[in-house]
Amino acid sequence: MRLSHVIAALEELYPPSWAESWDAVGLVVGDPDQEVGRVLLAVDPVAAVIDEALEWGADLVVTHHPLLLRGVHSVAATTPKGRLIHRMIAGGVALHTAHTNADVADPGVSDALARAVGLTGELRPIVPSADDPRRGLGRIGELDGPVTLREFTRRAAAGLPSTAWGLRAAGDPDREVRTVAVCGGAGDSLLDTVRAAGVDAYLTADLRHHPASEFAEHGGPALVDAAHWATEQPWLADAARRLTAAAPEAGKLETRVSTIVTDAWSLHEEGEQ
């Protein structure tokens, strides 16, 4: 099937109009008329992922994070991103990005994260979209039953892909957790909204010291901080399933979710007490 057909299916699932104004989503590399049989899905458009795409014979790579988020004046092969673009063009590999438009989709990135860490039943956005309250940033849901923060953190770590960062929590390890908010990727911009939502815990990524410390001082939900990549990777399998179901001639499309850990952090050591 043609790349243009696959892109049409992706943009039906994750319309570019849902993306933030600062974002860069859609087709980055590729000829809409080229044939596509294999699609590799990954969080990051980095060299290791393009290596995997070329070795597997992928015709299209779909990533969550953009390759060219900021404007550039050159894609010469003298730069890391330029080299990736040259390799993709030479290898006949297209690149498409679904970023903040996938974050707010229903289901989207945070739905997959919520299920991965044990939330069941109906999910609702932390910040509903103005045009559709079923869509929006983050998700709030319930665990099957109350557990301690210590146990929830353990279960969440078991449900997410392993990284050097792991998971860390702020709050009384024995406090009860039942209602949980989650946000894939960096979610500290939602801290005040989460506090007002009346949840027991908030799981996201990239929490910084001062905002987290001030949040804890004011009381409210416990915080669980995971690796950025790990909070978004569960979405890939859901996106692959939805693409296969939505694409025309879907039976001719083969998808694969990359298992390469592309989180920025690769080593973790405990300090001596």
PDB file of N, CA and C in Angstrom, residues 150-239:
ATOM      1  N   ARG A 150       3.861   2.332  48.535  1.00  0.00           N
ATOM      2  CA  ARG A 150       4.987   1.426  48.289  1.00  0.00           C
ATOM      3  C   ARG A 150       4.590   0.326  47.299  1.00  0.00           C
ATOM      4  N   GLU A 151       3.406  -0.263  47.506  1.00  0.00           N
ATOM      5  CA  GLU A 151       2.962  -1.348  46.638  1.00  0.00           C
ATOM      6  C   GLU A 151       2.595  -0.821  45.248  1.00  0.00           C
ATOM      7  N   PHE A 152       1.945   0.338  45.181  1.00  0.00           N
ATOM      8  CA  PHE A 152       1.617   0.889  43.878  1.00  0.00           C
ATOM      9  C   PHE A 152       2.876   1.181  43.077  1.00  0.00           C
ATOM     10  N   THR A 153       3.886   1.740  43.719  1.00  0.00           N
ATOM     11  CA  THR A 153       5.144   2.028  43.025  1.00  0.00           C
ATOM     12  C   THR A 153       5.781   0.742  42.522  1.00  0.00           C
ATOM     13  N   ARG A 154       5.724  -0.311  43.330  1.00  0.00           N
ATOM     14  CA  ARG A 154       6.283  -1.600  42.909  1.00  0.00           C
ATOM     15  C   ARG A 154       5.524  -2.147  41.711  1.00  0.00           C
ATOM     16  N   ARG A 155       4.188  -2.084  41.754  1.00  0.00           N
ATOM     17  CA  ARG A 155       3.379  -2.592  40.647  1.00  0.00           C
ATOM     18  C   ARG A 155       3.605  -1.779  39.378  1.00  0.00           C
ATOM     19  N   ALA A 156       3.693  -0.460  39.532  1.00  0.00           N
ATOM     20  CA  ALA A 156       3.917   0.392  38.366  1.00  0.00           C
ATOM     21  C   ALA A 156       5.263   0.083  37.719  1.00  0.00           C
ATOM     22  N   ALA A 157       6.278  -0.122  38.555  1.00  0.00           N
ATOM     23  CA  ALA A 157       7.599  -0.465  38.021  1.00  0.00           C
ATOM     24  C   ALA A 157       7.553  -1.781  37.266  1.00  0.00           C
ATOM     25  N   ALA A 158       6.778  -2.731  37.764  1.00  0.00           N
ATOM     26  CA  ALA A 158       6.662  -4.022  37.097  1.00  0.00           C
ATOM     27  C   ALA A 158       5.893  -3.919  35.785  1.00  0.00           C
ATOM     28  N   GLY A 159       4.980  -2.951  35.688  1.00  0.00           N
ATOM     29  CA  GLY A 159       4.162  -2.808  34.492  1.00  0.00           C
ATOM     30  C   GLY A 159       4.799  -1.995  33.382  1.00  0.00           C
ATOM     31  N   LEU A 160       5.830  -1.230  33.715  1.00  0.00           N
ATOM     32  CA  LEU A 160       6.497  -0.389  32.726  1.00  0.00           C
ATOM     33  C   LEU A 160       7.800  -1.037  32.268  1.00  0.00           C
ATOM     34  N   PRO A 161       8.262  -0.706  31.066  1.00  0.00           N
ATOM     35  CA  PRO A 161       9.545  -1.254  30.620  1.00  0.00           C
ATOM     36  C   PRO A 161      10.677  -0.781  31.524  1.00  0.00           C
ATOM     37  N   SER A 162      11.647  -1.641  31.729  1.00  0.00           N
ATOM     38  CA  SER A 162      12.734  -1.357  32.658  1.00  0.00           C
ATOM     39  C   SER A 162      13.702  -0.318  32.088  1.00  0.00           C
ATOM     40  N   THR A 163      14.124   0.610  32.946  1.00  0.00           N
ATOM     41  CA  THR A 163      15.128   1.608  32.584  1.00  0.00           C
ATOM     42  C   THR A 163      16.099   1.786  33.740  1.00  0.00           C
ATOM     43  N   ALA A 164      17.235   2.421  33.451  1.00  0.00           N
ATOM     44  CA  ALA A 164      18.193   2.720  34.516  1.00  0.00           C
ATOM     45  C   ALA A 164      17.591   3.681  35.531  1.00  0.00           C
ATOM     46  N   TRP A 165      16.695   4.539  35.087  1.00  0.00           N
ATOM     47  CA  TRP A 165      16.057   5.520  35.980  1.00  0.00           C
ATOM     48  C   TRP A 165      15.161   4.836  36.996  1.00  0.00           C
ATOM     49  N   GLY A 166      14.414   3.812  36.558  1.00  0.00           N
ATOM     50  CA  GLY A 166      13.478   3.146  37.456  1.00  0.00           C
ATOM     51  C   GLY A 166      12.328   4.057  37.836  1.00  0.00           C
ATOM     52  N   LEU A 167      11.765   3.842  39.025  1.00  0.00           N
ATOM     53  CA  LEU A 167      10.700   4.694  39.564  1.00  0.00           C
ATOM     54  C   LEU A 167      11.095   5.176  40.947  1.00  0.00           C
ATOM     55  N   ARG A 168      10.688   6.379  41.284  1.00  0.00           N
ATOM     56  CA  ARG A 168      10.893   6.910  42.628  1.00  0.00           C
ATOM     57  C   ARG A 168       9.605   7.603  43.047  1.00  0.00           C
ATOM     58  N   ALA A 169       9.343   7.596  44.336  1.00  0.00           N
ATOM     59  CA  ALA A 169       8.080   8.146  44.830  1.00  0.00           C
ATOM     60  C   ALA A 169       8.332   9.148  45.945  1.00  0.00           C
ATOM     61  N   ALA A 170       7.457  10.133  46.048  1.00  0.00           N
ATOM     62  CA  ALA A 170       7.493  11.128  47.113  1.00  0.00           C
ATOM     63  C   ALA A 170       6.196  11.026  47.899  1.00  0.00           C
ATOM     64  N   GLY A 171       6.312  10.797  49.207  1.00  0.00           N
ATOM     65  CA  GLY A 171       5.130  10.658  50.051  1.00  0.00           C
ATOM     66  C   GLY A 171       5.331   9.550  51.056  1.00  0.00           C
ATOM     67  N   ASP A 172       4.404   9.411  51.971  1.00  0.00           N
ATOM     68  CA  ASP A 172       4.444   8.351  52.984  1.00  0.00           C
ATOM     69  C   ASP A 172       4.305   7.001  52.286  1.00  0.00           C
ATOM     70  N   PRO A 173       5.302   6.119  52.389  1.00  0.00           N
ATOM     71  CA  PRO A 173       5.230   4.824  51.706  1.00  0.00           C
ATOM     72  C   PRO A 173       3.999   4.008  52.091  1.00  0.00           C
ATOM     73  N   ASP A 174       3.427   4.277  53.265  1.00  0.00           N
ATOM     74  CA  ASP A 174       2.276   3.492  53.733  1.00  0.00           C
ATOM     75  C   ASP A 174       0.934   4.180  53.485  1.00  0.00           C
ATOM     76  N   ARG A 175       0.933   5.331  52.818  1.00  0.00           N
ATOM     77  CA  ARG A 175      -0.335   6.002  52.559  1.00  0.00           C
ATOM     78  C   ARG A 175      -1.165   5.182  51.574  1.00  0.00           C
ATOM     79  N   GLU A 176      -2.464   5.301  51.660  1.00  0.00           N
ATOM     80  CA  GLU A 176      -3.363   4.521  50.804  1.00  0.00           C
ATOM     81  C   GLU A 176      -3.518   5.185  49.436  1.00  0.00           C
ATOM     82  N   VAL A 177      -3.451   4.346  48.417  1.00  0.00           N
ATOM     83  CA  VAL A 177      -3.599   4.823  47.038  1.00  0.00           C
ATOM     84  C   VAL A 177      -4.704   4.031  46.358  1.00  0.00           C
ATOM     85  N   ARG A 178      -5.685   4.712  45.786  1.00  0.00           N
ATOM     86  CA  ARG A 178      -6.749   4.062  45.019  1.00  0.00           C
ATOM     87  C   ARG A 178      -7.015   4.823  43.715  1.00  0.00           C
ATOM     88  N   THR A 179      -7.191   6.149  43.803  1.00  0.00           N
ATOM     89  CA  THR A 179      -7.421   6.970  42.620  1.00  0.00           C
ATOM     90  C   THR A 179      -6.092   7.576  42.176  1.00  0.00           C
ATOM     91  N   VAL A 180      -5.767   7.380  40.898  1.00  0.00           N
ATOM     92  CA  VAL A 180      -4.442   7.752  40.406  1.00  0.00           C
ATOM     93  C   VAL A 180      -4.577   8.581  39.129  1.00  0.00           C
ATOM     94  N   ALA A 181      -3.763   9.620  39.034  1.00  0.00           N
ATOM     95  CA  ALA A 181      -3.625  10.391  37.798  1.00  0.00           C
ATOM     96  C   ALA A 181      -2.298  10.029  37.147  1.00  0.00           C
ATOM     97  N   VAL A 182      -2.285   9.961  35.828  1.00  0.00           N
ATOM     98  CA  VAL A 182      -1.048   9.685  35.099  1.00  0.00           C
ATOM     99  C   VAL A 182      -0.939  10.647  33.925  1.00  0.00           C
ATOM    100  N   CYS A 183       0.295  10.927  33.523  1.00  0.00           N
ATOM    101  CA  CYS A 183       0.537  11.716  32.320  1.00  0.00           C
ATOM    102  C   CYS A 183       1.821  11.227  31.688  1.00  0.00           C
ATOM    103  N   GLY A 184       1.724  10.748  30.442  1.00  0.00           N
ATOM    104  CA  GLY A 184       2.915  10.303  29.746  1.00  0.00           C
ATOM    105  C   GLY A 184       3.832  11.469  29.430  1.00  0.00           C
ATOM    106  N   GLY A 185       5.143  11.259  29.596  1.00  0.00           N
ATOM    107  CA  GLY A 185       6.107  12.321  29.350  1.00  0.00           C
ATOM    108  C   GLY A 185       6.202  13.290  30.510  1.00  0.00           C
ATOM    109  N   ALA A 186       6.748  14.467  30.237  1.00  0.00           N
ATOM    110  CA  ALA A 186       6.954  15.473  31.285  1.00  0.00           C
ATOM    111  C   ALA A 186       5.623  16.063  31.714  1.00  0.00           C
ATOM    112  N   GLY A 187       5.254  15.862  32.991  1.00  0.00           N
ATOM    113  CA  GLY A 187       3.923  16.264  33.445  1.00  0.00           C
ATOM    114  C   GLY A 187       3.888  17.215  34.609  1.00  0.00           C
ATOM    115  N   ASP A 188       5.001  17.916  34.905  1.00  0.00           N
ATOM    116  CA  ASP A 188       4.947  18.784  36.090  1.00  0.00           C
ATOM    117  C   ASP A 188       4.125  20.046  35.850  1.00  0.00           C
ATOM    118  N   SER A 189       3.778  20.341  34.609  1.00  0.00           N
ATOM    119  CA  SER A 189       2.909  21.495  34.348  1.00  0.00           C
ATOM    120  C   SER A 189       1.487  21.261  34.853  1.00  0.00           C
ATOM    121  N   LEU A 190       1.148  19.996  35.153  1.00  0.00           N
ATOM    122  CA  LEU A 190      -0.200  19.661  35.612  1.00  0.00           C
ATOM    123  C   LEU A 190      -0.286  19.485  37.127  1.00  0.00           C
ATOM    124  N   LEU A 191       0.769  19.806  37.859  1.00  0.00           N
ATOM    125  CA  LEU A 191       0.775  19.548  39.304  1.00  0.00           C
ATOM    126  C   LEU A 191      -0.379  20.237  40.027  1.00  0.00           C
ATOM    127  N   ASP A 192      -0.618  21.497  39.749  1.00  0.00           N
ATOM    128  CA  ASP A 192      -1.700  22.201  40.439  1.00  0.00           C
ATOM    129  C   ASP A 192      -3.062  21.617  40.079  1.00  0.00           C
ATOM    130  N   THR A 193      -3.234  21.236  38.819  1.00  0.00           N
ATOM    131  CA  THR A 193      -4.501  20.644  38.386  1.00  0.00           C
ATOM    132  C   THR A 193      -4.719  19.302  39.065  1.00  0.00           C
ATOM    133  N   VAL A 194      -3.667  18.533  39.193  1.00  0.00           N
ATOM    134  CA  VAL A 194      -3.761  17.219  39.838  1.00  0.00           C
ATOM    135  C   VAL A 194      -4.091  17.370  41.311  1.00  0.00           C
ATOM    136  N   ARG A 195      -3.488  18.351  41.968  1.00  0.00           N
ATOM    137  CA  ARG A 195      -3.790  18.572  43.389  1.00  0.00           C
ATOM    138  C   ARG A 195      -5.276  18.852  43.585  1.00  0.00           C
ATOM    139  N   ALA A 196      -5.846  19.627  42.683  1.00  0.00           N
ATOM    140  CA  ALA A 196      -7.261  19.989  42.800  1.00  0.00           C
ATOM    141  C   ALA A 196      -8.197  18.843  42.416  1.00  0.00           C
ATOM    142  N   ALA A 197      -7.661  17.807  41.756  1.00  0.00           N
ATOM    143  CA  ALA A 197      -8.499  16.708  41.270  1.00  0.00           C
ATOM    144  C   ALA A 197      -8.841  15.701  42.359  1.00  0.00           C
ATOM    145  N   GLY A 198      -8.165  15.770  43.511  1.00  0.00           N
ATOM    146  CA  GLY A 198      -8.494  14.881  44.621  1.00  0.00           C
ATOM    147  C   GLY A 198      -8.023  13.453  44.453  1.00  0.00           C
ATOM    148  N   VAL A 199      -6.941  13.246  43.691  1.00  0.00           N
ATOM    149  CA  VAL A 199      -6.416  11.893  43.513  1.00  0.00           C
ATOM    150  C   VAL A 199      -5.464  11.556  44.659  1.00  0.00           C
ATOM    151  N   ASP A 200      -5.131  10.274  44.767  1.00  0.00           N
ATOM    152  CA  ASP A 200      -4.224   9.829  45.833  1.00  0.00           C
ATOM    153  C   ASP A 200      -2.765   9.865  45.394  1.00  0.00           C
ATOM    154  N   ALA A 201      -2.515   9.711  44.087  1.00  0.00           N
ATOM    155  CA  ALA A 201      -1.147   9.692  43.582  1.00  0.00           C
ATOM    156  C   ALA A 201      -1.138  10.187  42.149  1.00  0.00           C
ATOM    157  N   TYR A 202       0.003  10.717  41.754  1.00  0.00           N
ATOM    158  CA  TYR A 202       0.189  11.212  40.392  1.00  0.00           C
ATOM    159  C   TYR A 202       1.486  10.636  39.851  1.00  0.00           C
ATOM    160  N   LEU A 203       1.378   9.884  38.746  1.00  0.00           N
ATOM    161  CA  LEU A 203       2.557   9.269  38.116  1.00  0.00           C
ATOM    162  C   LEU A 203       2.820   9.957  36.789  1.00  0.00           C
ATOM    163  N   THR A 204       4.045  10.446  36.632  1.00  0.00           N
ATOM    164  CA  THR A 204       4.456  11.087  35.391  1.00  0.00           C
ATOM    165  C   THR A 204       5.971  10.975  35.277  1.00  0.00           C
ATOM    166  N   ALA A 205       6.594  11.843  34.454  1.00  0.00           N
ATOM    167  CA  ALA A 205       8.041  11.787  34.264  1.00  0.00           C
ATOM    168  C   ALA A 205       8.646  13.179  34.366  1.00  0.00           C
ATOM    169  N   ASP A 206       9.958  13.204  34.523  1.00  0.00           N
ATOM    170  CA  ASP A 206      10.736  14.448  34.501  1.00  0.00           C
ATOM    171  C   ASP A 206      10.348  15.432  35.595  1.00  0.00           C
ATOM    172  N   LEU A 207       9.970  14.928  36.766  1.00  0.00           N
ATOM    173  CA  LEU A 207       9.652  15.834  37.867  1.00  0.00           C
ATOM    174  C   LEU A 207      10.934  16.457  38.412  1.00  0.00           C
ATOM    175  N   ARG A 208      10.917  17.772  38.562  1.00  0.00           N
ATOM    176  CA  ARG A 208      12.085  18.497  39.038  1.00  0.00           C
ATOM    177  C   ARG A 208      12.018  18.680  40.556  1.00  0.00           C
ATOM    178  N   HIS A 209      13.190  18.886  41.149  1.00  0.00           N
ATOM    179  CA  HIS A 209      13.303  18.928  42.609  1.00  0.00           C
ATOM    180  C   HIS A 209      12.406  19.994  43.233  1.00  0.00           C
ATOM    181  N   HIS A 210      12.546  21.238  42.816  1.00  0.00           N
ATOM    182  CA  HIS A 210      11.831  22.320  43.503  1.00  0.00           C
ATOM    183  C   HIS A 210      10.315  22.224  43.349  1.00  0.00           C
ATOM    184  N   PRO A 211       9.789  22.030  42.135  1.00  0.00           N
ATOM    185  CA  PRO A 211       8.327  21.872  42.048  1.00  0.00           C
ATOM    186  C   PRO A 211       7.803  20.683  42.849  1.00  0.00           C
ATOM    187  N   ALA A 212       8.549  19.560  42.815  1.00  0.00           N
ATOM    188  CA  ALA A 212       8.099  18.379  43.556  1.00  0.00           C
ATOM    189  C   ALA A 212       8.156  18.626  45.058  1.00  0.00           C
ATOM    190  N   SER A 213       9.215  19.286  45.517  1.00  0.00           N
ATOM    191  CA  SER A 213       9.365  19.573  46.946  1.00  0.00           C
ATOM    192  C   SER A 213       8.268  20.517  47.433  1.00  0.00           C
ATOM    193  N   GLU A 214       7.994  21.552  46.656  1.00  0.00           N
ATOM    194  CA  GLU A 214       6.946  22.501  47.040  1.00  0.00           C
ATOM    195  C   GLU A 214       5.576  21.832  47.017  1.00  0.00           C
ATOM    196  N   PHE A 215       5.363  20.959  46.037  1.00  0.00           N
ATOM    197  CA  PHE A 215       4.105  20.229  45.940  1.00  0.00           C
ATOM    198  C   PHE A 215       3.898  19.378  47.190  1.00  0.00           C
ATOM    199  N   ALA A 216       4.947  18.671  47.610  1.00  0.00           N
ATOM    200  CA  ALA A 216       4.855  17.808  48.788  1.00  0.00           C
ATOM    201  C   ALA A 216       4.593  18.620  50.062  1.00  0.00           C
ATOM    202  N   GLU A 217       5.179  19.811  50.156  1.00  0.00           N
ATOM    203  CA  GLU A 217       5.001  20.650  51.333  1.00  0.00           C
ATOM    204  C   GLU A 217       3.554  21.124  51.484  1.00  0.00           C
ATOM    205  N   HIS A 218       2.863  21.269  50.373  1.00  0.00           N
ATOM    206  CA  HIS A 218       1.476  21.736  50.412  1.00  0.00           C
ATOM    207  C   HIS A 218       0.488  20.605  50.661  1.00  0.00           C
ATOM    208  N   GLY A 219       0.976  19.377  50.775  1.00  0.00           N
ATOM    209  CA  GLY A 219       0.078  18.239  50.939  1.00  0.00           C
ATOM    210  C   GLY A 219      -0.553  17.851  49.618  1.00  0.00           C
ATOM    211  N   GLY A 220      -1.406  16.853  49.674  1.00  0.00           N
ATOM    212  CA  GLY A 220      -2.056  16.410  48.448  1.00  0.00           C
ATOM    213  C   GLY A 220      -1.540  15.063  47.992  1.00  0.00           C
ATOM    214  N   PRO A 221      -1.639  14.753  46.705  1.00  0.00           N
ATOM    215  CA  PRO A 221      -1.297  13.422  46.214  1.00  0.00           C
ATOM    216  C   PRO A 221       0.179  13.092  46.380  1.00  0.00           C
ATOM    217  N   ALA A 222       0.458  11.802  46.486  1.00  0.00           N
ATOM    218  CA  ALA A 222       1.836  11.330  46.401  1.00  0.00           C
ATOM    219  C   ALA A 222       2.299  11.486  44.958  1.00  0.00           C
ATOM    220  N   LEU A 223       3.593  11.571  44.761  1.00  0.00           N
ATOM    221  CA  LEU A 223       4.171  11.692  43.422  1.00  0.00           C
ATOM    222  C   LEU A 223       4.982  10.438  43.099  1.00  0.00           C
ATOM    223  N   VAL A 224       4.836   9.961  41.875  1.00  0.00           N
ATOM    224  CA  VAL A 224       5.650   8.843  41.383  1.00  0.00           C
ATOM    225  C   VAL A 224       6.291   9.297  40.087  1.00  0.00           C
ATOM    226  N   ASP A 225       7.617   9.289  40.054  1.00  0.00           N
ATOM    227  CA  ASP A 225       8.384   9.791  38.917  1.00  0.00           C
ATOM    228  C   ASP A 225       9.032   8.632  38.181  1.00  0.00           C
ATOM    229  N   ALA A 226       8.708   8.482  36.888  1.00  0.00           N
ATOM    230  CA  ALA A 226       9.260   7.411  36.064  1.00  0.00           C
ATOM    231  C   ALA A 226      10.121   8.006  34.963  1.00  0.00           C
ATOM    232  N   ALA A 227      10.828   7.154  34.239  1.00  0.00           N
ATOM    233  CA  ALA A 227      11.626   7.613  33.104  1.00  0.00           C
ATOM    234  C   ALA A 227      10.697   8.095  31.992  1.00  0.00           C
ATOM    235  N   HIS A 228      11.064   9.174  31.346  1.00  0.00           N
ATOM    236  CA  HIS A 228      10.240   9.752  30.287  1.00  0.00           C
ATOM    237  C   HIS A 228       9.903   8.700  29.221  1.00  0.00           C
ATOM    238  N   TRP A 229      10.904   8.029  28.715  1.00  0.00           N
ATOM    239  CA  TRP A 229      10.695   7.015  27.664  1.00  0.00           C
ATOM    240  C   TRP A 229       9.745   5.925  28.126  1.00  0.00           C
ATOM    241  N   ALA A 230       9.885   5.491  29.375  1.00  0.00           N
ATOM    242  CA  ALA A 230       9.075   4.377  29.880  1.00  0.00           C
ATOM    243  C   ALA A 230       7.600   4.739  29.973  1.00  0.00           C
ATOM    244  N   THR A 231       7.284   6.008  30.215  1.00  0.00           N
ATOM    245  CA  THR A 231       5.873   6.400  30.326  1.00  0.00           C
ATOM    246  C   THR A 231       5.195   6.490  28.971  1.00  0.00           C
ATOM    247  N   GLU A 232       5.967   6.574  27.888  1.00  0.00           N
ATOM    248  CA  GLU A 232       5.387   6.718  26.552  1.00  0.00           C
ATOM    249  C   GLU A 232       5.484   5.441  25.719  1.00  0.00           C
ATOM    250  N   GLN A 233       6.404   4.552  26.078  1.00  0.00           N
ATOM    251  CA  GLN A 233       6.593   3.333  25.288  1.00  0.00           C
ATOM    252  C   GLN A 233       5.358   2.429  25.233  1.00  0.00           C
ATOM    253  N   PRO A 234       4.542   2.316  26.299  1.00  0.00           N
ATOM    254  CA  PRO A 234       3.350   1.453  26.200  1.00  0.00           C
ATOM    255  C   PRO A 234       2.384   1.854  25.093  1.00  0.00           C
ATOM    256  N   TRP A 235       2.395   3.121  24.696  1.00  0.00           N
ATOM    257  CA  TRP A 235       1.488   3.583  23.637  1.00  0.00           C
ATOM    258  C   TRP A 235       1.795   2.934  22.291  1.00  0.00           C
ATOM    259  N   LEU A 236       3.027   2.552  22.058  1.00  0.00           N
ATOM    260  CA  LEU A 236       3.419   2.046  20.741  1.00  0.00           C
ATOM    261  C   LEU A 236       2.600   0.836  20.322  1.00  0.00           C
ATOM    262  N   ALA A 237       2.400  -0.105  21.220  1.00  0.00           N
ATOM    263  CA  ALA A 237       1.641  -1.313  20.882  1.00  0.00           C
ATOM    264  C   ALA A 237       0.195  -0.962  20.563  1.00  0.00           C
ATOM    265  N   ASP A 238      -0.378  -0.022  21.302  1.00  0.00           N
ATOM    266  CA  ASP A 238      -1.754   0.394  21.033  1.00  0.00           C
ATOM    267  C   ASP A 238      -1.843   1.080  19.678  1.00  0.00           C
ATOM    268  N   ALA A 239      -0.870   1.943  19.370  1.00  0.00           N
ATOM    269  CA  ALA A 239      -0.862   2.626  18.076  1.00  0.00           C
ATOM    270  C   ALA A 239      -0.704   1.630  16.935  1.00  0.00           C
TER     271      ALA A 239
END
